[in-house]
Amino acid sequence: MGRPEATTAPDQPLWPPTDGAFRRSEVTAVLGRGDATWQRAGSEVLRWTVKTRSGFSVSSPRPVVPGERLTVTAALLGLTVAEPVEVVAVVEQPERIGFSYRTRPGHPVRGEEAFIVHRDGDTVLITVRSLTRAASSQPWRALFPLILVAQRIVRRRYLRALQQ
């Protein structure tokens, strides 16, 4: 049996319906215009820059690779939170570049997140898709309402991370 497809569908311009057990979010922002912006943003998204410029560190300096398991680390209020993830899809199309990862046991939530740089004519955009539900283990399950607030803040950072 092969690896399941990414449910955030980073290769699709329109996000198909998903499992209703997860909170679904899709946000988009303009990064700029032109080929230079496209090339820069496309390269940066595949190197985890959207995460690192949003305050996270990533255990691998390499570009994203499907199937790679790594740890994203968040530092918040003097605490360090390790977030184990697995890259489930990498997209490199003429008008769409990005990736998605899903959480692994030990992550504060269950779900998947995608970062997609795409074009609409000369305009370059970033879209962030996420599916989230409470983790099954404590203390994360009890902290889920606070995690949802933090996610909204972090999504705004993601949308700004590749802007220049």
XYZ file of C-alpha atoms in Angstrom:
164
model
C 0.000 0.000 0.000
C 1.374 3.425 -0.982
C 1.450 6.612 1.018
C -1.943 8.357 1.188
C -2.370 11.521 -0.861
C -2.035 14.917 0.724
C -5.491 15.955 1.851
C -4.580 19.641 1.563
C -4.134 19.017 -2.205
C -1.282 21.479 -2.854
C -1.309 20.509 -6.534
C -4.944 21.599 -6.971
C -6.071 25.208 -7.544
C -9.444 24.398 -5.959
C -9.301 22.515 -2.690
C -11.672 19.525 -2.807
C -13.911 18.672 0.188
C -12.116 17.179 3.179
C -12.876 15.178 6.315
C -15.341 17.165 8.433
C -13.601 16.017 11.630
C -10.860 18.583 10.944
C -11.031 22.390 11.123
C -10.336 23.629 7.627
C -8.549 26.891 6.825
C -7.403 28.414 3.545
C -5.859 31.881 3.375
C -4.161 33.673 0.470
C -2.041 36.810 0.089
C -0.310 38.589 -2.785
C 3.495 38.349 -2.697
C 4.183 40.627 -5.630
C 4.424 40.564 -9.407
C 6.700 39.264 -12.119
C 9.147 36.502 -12.876
C 11.730 37.574 -10.294
C 9.161 37.361 -7.478
C 7.912 34.027 -8.835
C 11.394 32.498 -8.954
C 12.422 33.798 -5.533
C 9.204 32.810 -3.745
C 9.065 29.406 -5.441
C 12.617 28.620 -4.374
C 12.088 29.892 -0.834
C 8.873 27.959 -0.188
C 10.620 24.679 -1.020
C 13.372 25.486 1.495
C 11.043 25.907 4.509
C 11.500 29.704 4.451
C 7.807 30.277 5.129
C 8.304 28.445 8.453
C 11.723 29.818 9.406
C 10.741 33.460 8.754
C 7.637 32.863 10.879
C 9.673 32.037 13.981
C 10.184 28.278 13.651
C 13.334 26.263 13.151
C 13.502 23.164 10.965
C 15.764 20.170 11.621
C 16.766 19.821 7.958
C 18.490 22.556 5.936
C 17.668 20.709 2.694
C 14.765 21.488 0.400
C 11.543 19.579 1.124
C 11.480 15.929 0.037
C 8.364 13.726 -0.040
C 8.423 11.173 2.759
C 11.030 13.055 4.790
C 10.372 13.032 8.527
C 11.745 15.937 10.492
C 11.084 18.197 13.426
C 9.844 21.764 13.286
C 10.534 23.619 16.532
C 8.598 26.528 17.945
C 9.841 28.707 20.786
C 7.096 30.447 22.729
C 7.240 32.239 26.079
C 10.496 30.545 26.981
C 9.184 27.091 26.055
C 10.419 24.984 23.169
C 7.846 22.826 21.399
C 9.006 20.067 19.064
C 6.595 19.333 16.227
C 7.312 16.032 14.415
C 6.100 16.120 10.797
C 6.304 14.174 7.543
C 6.350 15.788 4.103
C 3.524 14.181 2.108
C 3.627 16.122 -1.169
C 5.912 18.410 -3.145
C 4.530 20.308 -6.139
C 6.641 21.881 -8.867
C 4.366 22.899 -11.739
C 4.719 25.796 -14.200
C 2.225 27.947 -12.236
C 2.282 26.251 -8.798
C 5.093 25.396 -6.363
C 4.762 24.164 -2.802
C 4.447 21.308 -0.383
C 2.386 19.832 2.394
C 3.230 17.983 5.564
C 1.202 16.054 8.076
C 1.748 15.872 11.782
C 3.179 12.810 13.502
C 2.658 11.520 17.051
C 3.958 14.021 19.597
C 2.844 17.063 17.572
C 0.557 19.493 19.470
C -2.245 18.919 16.905
C -3.328 16.328 14.372
C -3.591 17.425 10.790
C -1.890 18.687 7.691
C -0.606 21.999 6.373
C 0.280 23.137 2.845
C 2.213 26.153 1.557
C 1.579 26.941 -2.098
C 3.112 29.715 -4.218
C 1.081 30.221 -7.393
C 0.482 32.655 -10.221
C -2.556 34.478 -11.487
C -1.246 36.132 -14.635
C 1.687 38.274 -13.504
C 0.579 38.261 -9.848
C 2.374 35.888 -7.452
C 0.400 34.640 -4.450
C 0.836 32.363 -1.478
C -1.927 30.133 -0.171
C -1.776 28.336 3.157
C -4.168 25.422 3.693
C -4.552 23.581 6.964
C -6.593 20.804 8.497
C -6.474 20.687 12.294
C -7.961 18.742 15.160
C -6.926 18.196 18.760
C -4.041 15.844 19.431
C -4.985 12.683 21.262
C -2.426 13.137 24.049
C -2.201 15.547 26.959
C -1.299 18.286 27.597
C -1.969 19.225 23.953
C -5.576 18.052 23.941
C -6.429 20.336 26.886
C -4.524 23.243 25.313
C -6.269 22.941 21.933
C -8.378 26.143 22.305
C -5.182 28.161 22.913
C -3.448 26.411 20.023
C -6.244 27.539 17.693
C -5.621 31.170 18.678
C -1.879 30.722 18.101
C -2.584 29.203 14.680
C -4.442 32.339 13.555
C -1.467 34.486 14.540
C 1.019 32.166 12.851
C -1.030 32.038 9.613
C -0.698 35.817 9.328
C 3.068 35.420 9.718
C 3.098 32.740 7.003
C 1.361 35.089 4.568
C 4.019 37.764 5.166
C 7.057 35.446 5.322
C 7.825 35.441 1.575
C 7.010 39.090 0.898
C 9.824 41.524 0.148
